[in-house]
Coordinates of C-alpha atoms in Angstrom, one line a residue:
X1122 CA 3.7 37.5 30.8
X1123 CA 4.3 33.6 31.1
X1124 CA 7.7 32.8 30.6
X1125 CA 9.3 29.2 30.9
X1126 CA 13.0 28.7 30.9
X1127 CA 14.6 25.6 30.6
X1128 CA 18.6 24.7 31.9
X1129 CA 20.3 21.3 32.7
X1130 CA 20.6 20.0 29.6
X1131 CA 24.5 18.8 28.1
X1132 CA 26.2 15.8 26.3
X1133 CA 26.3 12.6 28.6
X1134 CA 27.5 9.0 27.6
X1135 CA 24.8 6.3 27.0
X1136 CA 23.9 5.1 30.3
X1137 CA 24.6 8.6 31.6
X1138 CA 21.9 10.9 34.1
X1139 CA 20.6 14.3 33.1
X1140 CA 18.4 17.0 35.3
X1141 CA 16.1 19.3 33.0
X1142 CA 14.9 22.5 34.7
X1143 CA 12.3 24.5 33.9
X1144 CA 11.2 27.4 35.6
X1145 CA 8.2 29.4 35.5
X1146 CA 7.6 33.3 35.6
X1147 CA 4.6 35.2 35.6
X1148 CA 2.4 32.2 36.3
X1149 CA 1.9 29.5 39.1
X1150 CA 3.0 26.4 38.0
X1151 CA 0.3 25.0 41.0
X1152 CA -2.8 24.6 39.2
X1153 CA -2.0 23.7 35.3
X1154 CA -0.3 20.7 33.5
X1155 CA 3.5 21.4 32.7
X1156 CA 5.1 19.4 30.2
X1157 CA 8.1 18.6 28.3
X1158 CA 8.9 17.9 24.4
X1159 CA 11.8 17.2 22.3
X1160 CA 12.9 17.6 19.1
X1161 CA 15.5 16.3 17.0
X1162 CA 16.8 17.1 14.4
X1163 CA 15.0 16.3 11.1
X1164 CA 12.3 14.8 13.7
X1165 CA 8.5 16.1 14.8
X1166 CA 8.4 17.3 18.1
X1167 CA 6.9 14.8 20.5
X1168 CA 5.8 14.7 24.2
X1169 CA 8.1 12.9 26.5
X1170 CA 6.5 13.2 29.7
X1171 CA 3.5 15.5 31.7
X1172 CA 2.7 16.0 34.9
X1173 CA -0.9 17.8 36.4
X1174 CA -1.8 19.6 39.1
X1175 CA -2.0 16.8 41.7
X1176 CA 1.7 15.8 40.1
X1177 CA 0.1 12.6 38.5
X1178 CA 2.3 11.9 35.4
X1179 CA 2.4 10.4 32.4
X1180 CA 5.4 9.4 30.0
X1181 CA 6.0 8.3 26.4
X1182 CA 6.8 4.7 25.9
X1183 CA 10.0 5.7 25.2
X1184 CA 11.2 7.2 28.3
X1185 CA 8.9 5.1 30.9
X1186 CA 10.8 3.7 33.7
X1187 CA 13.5 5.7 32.5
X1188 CA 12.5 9.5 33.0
X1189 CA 10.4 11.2 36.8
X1190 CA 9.2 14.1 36.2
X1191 CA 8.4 16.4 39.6
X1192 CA 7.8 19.4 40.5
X1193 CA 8.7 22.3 43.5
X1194 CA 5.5 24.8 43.4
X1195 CA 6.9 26.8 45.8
X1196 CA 10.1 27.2 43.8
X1197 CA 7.7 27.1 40.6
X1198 CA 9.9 25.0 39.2
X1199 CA 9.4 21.5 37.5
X1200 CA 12.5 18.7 36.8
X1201 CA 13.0 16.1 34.4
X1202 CA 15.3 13.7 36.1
X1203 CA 16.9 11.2 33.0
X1204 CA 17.8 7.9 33.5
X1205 CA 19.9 5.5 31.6
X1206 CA 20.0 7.9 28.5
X1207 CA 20.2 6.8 25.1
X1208 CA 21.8 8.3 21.9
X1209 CA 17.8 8.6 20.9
X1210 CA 17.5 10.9 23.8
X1211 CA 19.0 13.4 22.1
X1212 CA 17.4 16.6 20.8
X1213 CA 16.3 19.9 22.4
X1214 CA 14.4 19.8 25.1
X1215 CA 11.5 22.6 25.8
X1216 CA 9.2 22.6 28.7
X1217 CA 5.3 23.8 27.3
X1218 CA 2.4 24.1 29.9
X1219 CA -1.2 25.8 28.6
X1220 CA -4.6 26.5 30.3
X1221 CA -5.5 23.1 31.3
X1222 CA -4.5 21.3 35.1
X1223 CA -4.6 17.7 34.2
X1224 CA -2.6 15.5 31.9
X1225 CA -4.1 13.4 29.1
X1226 CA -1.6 10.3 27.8
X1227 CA 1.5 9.5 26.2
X1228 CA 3.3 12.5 27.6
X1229 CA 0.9 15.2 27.3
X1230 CA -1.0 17.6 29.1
X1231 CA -5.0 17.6 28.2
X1232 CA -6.1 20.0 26.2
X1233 CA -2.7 20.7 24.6
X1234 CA 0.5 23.6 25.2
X1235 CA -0.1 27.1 23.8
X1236 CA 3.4 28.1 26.3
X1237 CA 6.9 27.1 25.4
X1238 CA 10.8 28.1 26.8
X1239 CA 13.6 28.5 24.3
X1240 CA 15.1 24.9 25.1
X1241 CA 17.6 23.0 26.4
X1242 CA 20.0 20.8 24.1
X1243 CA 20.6 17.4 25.5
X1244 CA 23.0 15.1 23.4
X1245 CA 23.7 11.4 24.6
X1246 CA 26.5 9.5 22.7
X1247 CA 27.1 6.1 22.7

């Protein structure tokens, strides 16, 4: 059973760091495309960053030069390291992955995310 679970999120100041965690059971995170989305509230969800099997990424404009996303496969983990945070940072955070091993653009993994954790609720203030 694939199971994702996401940790690290919290409430920073503007300017502040966060480290998103998402780990992965049941599955090998080595040969697909894990990603991460956020919500906010009243908001569509939208990819913030993706990275493939070879741990090429891609990021949303938003978050470029601002967000690295890595990953440990033998820990079968993946992290979201965030960089000067802004208040429109803010939302829940879930990590998604799917069936396909490479990314496509703007944040996303090809062929889309059929897996999701619970979330991890990231605040920044300013």
């Amino acid at each position: 059973q694939v199971q994702l679970q996401e940790s690290g999120g919290g409430s920073v100041q503007a300017g502040g760091s966060l480290r998103l965690s998402c780990a992965a059971f049941g599955f090998s995170i080595n040969w697909v495309c894990m990603g991460w989305f956020r919500q906010a509230p009243g908001k569509k969800r939208e990819g913030v960053a993706a990275i493939d099997r070879d741990g090429l990424t891609t990021f949303a404009d938003s978050v470029k030069g601002r967000f690295i996303f890595s990953r440990d496969n033998a820990k079968e983990v993946v992290y979201l390291q965030m960089d000067r945070l802004k208040s429109e940072d803010s939302g829940m955070y879930y990590c998604a992955t799917g069936t396909s091993q490479w990314k496509g653009s703007d944040g996303h993994c090809a062929g889309g995310s059929q897996y999701w954790g619970q979330g991890t609720q990231v605040t920044v203030s300013s």
